[in-house]
Each structure stands twice: as C-alpha cells, then as structure tokens.
Coordinates of C-alpha atoms in Angstrom, one line a residue:
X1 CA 83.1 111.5 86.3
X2 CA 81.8 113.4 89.7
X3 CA 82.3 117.4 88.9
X4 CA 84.4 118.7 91.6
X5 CA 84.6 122.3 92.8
X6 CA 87.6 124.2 93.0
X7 CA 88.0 123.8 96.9
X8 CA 87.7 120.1 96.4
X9 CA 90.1 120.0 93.3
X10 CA 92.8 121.6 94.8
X11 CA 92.2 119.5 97.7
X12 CA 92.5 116.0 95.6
X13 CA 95.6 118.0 93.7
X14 CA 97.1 118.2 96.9
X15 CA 96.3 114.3 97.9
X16 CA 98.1 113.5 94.7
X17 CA 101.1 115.5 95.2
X18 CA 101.4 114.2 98.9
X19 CA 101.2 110.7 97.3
X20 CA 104.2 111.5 94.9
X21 CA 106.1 112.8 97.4
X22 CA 105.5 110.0 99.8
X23 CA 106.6 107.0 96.8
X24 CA 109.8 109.5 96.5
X25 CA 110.6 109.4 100.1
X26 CA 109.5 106.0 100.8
X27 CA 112.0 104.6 97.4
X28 CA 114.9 106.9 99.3
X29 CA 114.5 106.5 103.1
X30 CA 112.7 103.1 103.0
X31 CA 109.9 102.5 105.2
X32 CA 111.3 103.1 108.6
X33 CA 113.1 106.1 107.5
X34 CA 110.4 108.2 106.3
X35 CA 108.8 110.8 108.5
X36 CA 105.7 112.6 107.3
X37 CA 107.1 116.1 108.1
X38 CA 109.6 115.4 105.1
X39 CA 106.2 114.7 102.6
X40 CA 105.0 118.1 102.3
X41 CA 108.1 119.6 102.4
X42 CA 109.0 117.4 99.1
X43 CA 105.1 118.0 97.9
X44 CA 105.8 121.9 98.3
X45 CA 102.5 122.1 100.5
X46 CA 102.0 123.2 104.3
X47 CA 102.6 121.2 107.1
X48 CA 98.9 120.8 108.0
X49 CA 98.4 119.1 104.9
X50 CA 99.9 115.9 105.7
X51 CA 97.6 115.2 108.5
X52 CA 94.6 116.0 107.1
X53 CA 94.6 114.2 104.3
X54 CA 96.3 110.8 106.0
X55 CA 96.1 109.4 109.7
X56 CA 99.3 107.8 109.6
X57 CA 102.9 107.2 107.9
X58 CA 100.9 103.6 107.3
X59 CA 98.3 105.0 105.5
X60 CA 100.4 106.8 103.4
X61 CA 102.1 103.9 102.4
X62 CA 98.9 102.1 101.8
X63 CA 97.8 104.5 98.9
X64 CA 101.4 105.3 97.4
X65 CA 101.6 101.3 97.6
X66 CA 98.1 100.8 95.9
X67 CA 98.7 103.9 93.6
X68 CA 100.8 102.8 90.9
X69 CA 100.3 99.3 88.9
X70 CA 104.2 98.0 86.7
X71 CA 103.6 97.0 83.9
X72 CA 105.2 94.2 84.5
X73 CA 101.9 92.7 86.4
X74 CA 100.0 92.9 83.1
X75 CA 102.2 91.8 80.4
X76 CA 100.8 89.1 78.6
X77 CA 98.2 89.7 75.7
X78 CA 95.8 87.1 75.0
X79 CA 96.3 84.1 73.1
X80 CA 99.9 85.3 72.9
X81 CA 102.6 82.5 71.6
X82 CA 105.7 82.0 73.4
X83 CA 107.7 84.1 71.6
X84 CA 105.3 87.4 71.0
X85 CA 104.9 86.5 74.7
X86 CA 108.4 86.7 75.8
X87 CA 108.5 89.9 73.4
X88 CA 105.2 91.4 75.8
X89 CA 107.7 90.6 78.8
X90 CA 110.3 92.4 77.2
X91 CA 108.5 95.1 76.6
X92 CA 106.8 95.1 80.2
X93 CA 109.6 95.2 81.8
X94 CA 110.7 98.0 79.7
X95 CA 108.2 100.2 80.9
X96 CA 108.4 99.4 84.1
X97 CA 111.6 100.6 84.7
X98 CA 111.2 103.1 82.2
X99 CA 108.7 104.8 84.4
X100 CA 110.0 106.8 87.4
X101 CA 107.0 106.0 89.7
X102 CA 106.9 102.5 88.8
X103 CA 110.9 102.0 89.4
X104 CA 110.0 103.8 92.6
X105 CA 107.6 101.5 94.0
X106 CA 110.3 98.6 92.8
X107 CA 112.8 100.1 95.1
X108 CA 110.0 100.2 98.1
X109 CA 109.3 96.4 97.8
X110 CA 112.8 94.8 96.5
X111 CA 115.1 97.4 98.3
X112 CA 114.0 99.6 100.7
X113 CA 111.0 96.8 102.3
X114 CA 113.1 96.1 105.7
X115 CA 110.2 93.3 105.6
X116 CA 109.8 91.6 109.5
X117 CA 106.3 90.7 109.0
X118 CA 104.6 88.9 106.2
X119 CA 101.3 90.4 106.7
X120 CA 102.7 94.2 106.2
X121 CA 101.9 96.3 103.6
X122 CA 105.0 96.6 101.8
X123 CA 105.1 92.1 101.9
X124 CA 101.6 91.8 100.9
X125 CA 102.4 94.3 97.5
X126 CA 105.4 92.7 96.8
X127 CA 103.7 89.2 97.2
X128 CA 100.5 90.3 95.1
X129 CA 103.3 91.5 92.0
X130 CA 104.6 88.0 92.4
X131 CA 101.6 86.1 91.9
X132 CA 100.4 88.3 89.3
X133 CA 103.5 87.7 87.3
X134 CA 103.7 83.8 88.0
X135 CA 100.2 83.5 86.8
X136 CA 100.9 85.1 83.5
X137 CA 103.9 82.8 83.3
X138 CA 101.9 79.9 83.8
X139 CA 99.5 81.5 81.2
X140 CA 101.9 82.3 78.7
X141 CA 103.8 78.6 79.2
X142 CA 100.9 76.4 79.6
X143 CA 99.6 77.8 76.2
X144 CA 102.7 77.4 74.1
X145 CA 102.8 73.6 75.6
X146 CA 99.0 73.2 73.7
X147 CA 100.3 75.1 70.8
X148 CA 103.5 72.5 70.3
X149 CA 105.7 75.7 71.0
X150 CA 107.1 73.5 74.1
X151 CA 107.2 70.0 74.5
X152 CA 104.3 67.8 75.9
X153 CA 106.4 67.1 78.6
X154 CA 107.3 70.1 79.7
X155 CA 106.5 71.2 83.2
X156 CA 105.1 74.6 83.2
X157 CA 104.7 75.2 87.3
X158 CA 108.6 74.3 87.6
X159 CA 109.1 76.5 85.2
X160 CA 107.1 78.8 86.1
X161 CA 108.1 79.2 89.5
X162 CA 112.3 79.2 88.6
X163 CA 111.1 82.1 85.8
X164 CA 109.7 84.2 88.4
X165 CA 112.5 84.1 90.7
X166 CA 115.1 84.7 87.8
X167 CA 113.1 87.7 87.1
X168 CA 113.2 88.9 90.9
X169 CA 117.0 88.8 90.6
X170 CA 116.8 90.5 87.3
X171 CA 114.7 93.7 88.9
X172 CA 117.2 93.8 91.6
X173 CA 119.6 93.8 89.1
X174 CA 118.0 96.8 87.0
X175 CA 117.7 98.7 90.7
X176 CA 121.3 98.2 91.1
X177 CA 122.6 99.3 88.2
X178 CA 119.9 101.7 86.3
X179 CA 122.1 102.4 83.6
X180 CA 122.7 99.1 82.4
X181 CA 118.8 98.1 82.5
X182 CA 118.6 97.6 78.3
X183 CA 121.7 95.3 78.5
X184 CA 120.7 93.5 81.4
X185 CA 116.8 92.7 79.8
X186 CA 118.4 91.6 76.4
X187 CA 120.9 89.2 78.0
X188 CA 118.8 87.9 80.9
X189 CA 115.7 87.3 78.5
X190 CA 118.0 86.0 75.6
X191 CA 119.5 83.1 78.1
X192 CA 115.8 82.4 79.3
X193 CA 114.4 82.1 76.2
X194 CA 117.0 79.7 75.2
X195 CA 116.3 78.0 78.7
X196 CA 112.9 77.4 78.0
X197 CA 113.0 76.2 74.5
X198 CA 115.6 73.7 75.6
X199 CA 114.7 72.8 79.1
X200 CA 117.2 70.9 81.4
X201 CA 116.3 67.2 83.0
X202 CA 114.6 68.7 85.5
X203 CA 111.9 70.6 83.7
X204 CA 110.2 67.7 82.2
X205 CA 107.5 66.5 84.5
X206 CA 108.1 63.6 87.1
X207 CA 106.8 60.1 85.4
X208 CA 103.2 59.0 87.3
X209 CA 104.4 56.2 90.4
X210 CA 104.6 53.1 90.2
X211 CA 103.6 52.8 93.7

C-alpha cells in the first residue's frame, strides 16, 4: 500500500467523506436535484473542498456511482447447484439492502435515475448491475440444466431474462417499502423457485424448424 502523509490522508479522508455525502444526496435529491454546495455541508467540510477535489456534479456522480459494488452483482459461488444458488441470491440480496450505501446507490439507479439518455452515467451503472446479474443467472441455470437439477429442455436465456426483470421489480419493491424487505425476499424467491423447477409452456425451448 503507498504510505501517505498526513496532509495527503486527510486529504483522501476528505475525498471519501465528499463521496458519502454525495451517494446520500444523490439517493435523496436524484440526479438533477443535487447541487454540490449541499455535499460539504452534509460531509461537514468547507466549501472549497468540493471543487478541489471534483470538476463537476458529473464527476461526482462518476465515483459515488463507481464507489460501491451490491452484492447482488456477485452472488453466485462456483459450481453452485440450483438450490445453494438460489440460497447465494437470497442471501445477496440480503446484503444489499442490508447495507445503507448499497440501498443508496439502488435508489440512484431504480428511483432517483430521471434517465433521458442511455449513454449517461447513472443508465450505463444501472445497465452494467443488469448484465452482471443476468450472467450469473445464466451461470447458475445453465449449470443446474447439466447437473439434471432442471430439465434438458429447459430454456435458460428465457429464463434468464424474465428472472432478471422479476428481480428489478422486486428491488423496487424493497425501495418502496424497506420495512417489509425480509417478507418480500422470502415470498418473491419462494414463488420463483417454484417457477423454475416447474416451468410454464413457454420455458421449454422452441423445437429446431422444419423449414
């Protein structure tokens, strides 16, 4: 680790408290309602601090965006079976919310986004959380289709995919209503455990054409 006097540790202390402050304003005001004169004031630093140590309210957001990994976006162990998989979810998701920083950023990208652009910051996060989680899906579904956990049949991108969105509503959900985050986790992942391991019509994959 690179030693760092004590002008240049305060200094990174400082960084780090203006980055707390700015995922706290940003998961309150959303993106357009921030100003960077309420950071330091939340931070309980001077003024001046805010523009030395960031250009912009956009490069704020860049680092408080890039600052915090959910859990979420790294569940799956591997060689995990469906269900100590679903179990890793469970747990994931857990934490996620658990965590005050991490339900923070979840506010920033499901409620407080006010996305116009696909290409902004707050989009590209949100969409980079999304394909992390679908991948681990796929992971975690594709494997318990080779282990005989899930029929031969089964089509894991479908399933995949409607998983992923379920679980978008299901962090809404948790946003909404932060008291009732245990009972909402147990029910939603009870039903989609059940979903999976008895798949309607439309999970099975298409038969090859004819054609």
């Amino acid at each position: 680790m690179k030693w760092l006097g004590k002008p240049q540790q305060k200094a990174q202390v400082t960084r780090e408290n203006l980055v707390a402050a700015g995922l706290q304003i940003f998961a309150e005001y959303g993106y357009s309602g921030a100003t960077l004169e309420q950071v330091p004031q939340r931070a309980g630093v001077s003024r001046g601090a805010i523009s030395w140590h960031f250009k912009s309210k956009n490069d704020l957001l860049e680092e408080v965006l890039n600052g915090c990994v959910l859990a979420l976006e790294n569940f799956l162990q591997g060689g995990a079976g469906f269900e100590e998989g679903m179990e890793q979810l469970r747990s994931a998701m857990g934490a996620t919310f658990g965590n005050q920083s991490c339900r923070q950023l979840c506010e920033i990208m499901v409620q407080k986004s006010e996305r116009i652009d696909e290409n902004c910051l707050i989009s590209l996060r949100l969409h980079r959380v999304q394909k992390h989680f679908y991948e681990q899906l796929n992971t975690l579904l594709g494997y318990a289709v080779i282990e005989g956990d899930l029929g031969s049949e089964f089509d894991v991108p479908a399933a995949s995919q409607l998983l992923q969105v379920c679980f978008t509503g299901l962090i809404f959900e948790c946003l909404r209503q932060p008291s009732q985050v245990s009972r909402h986790l147990a029910s939603t992942l009870n039903v989609l455990c059940m979903m999976v391991r008895n798949p309607p019509y439309g999970w099975a994959r298409p038969a090859p054409s004819k054609c």
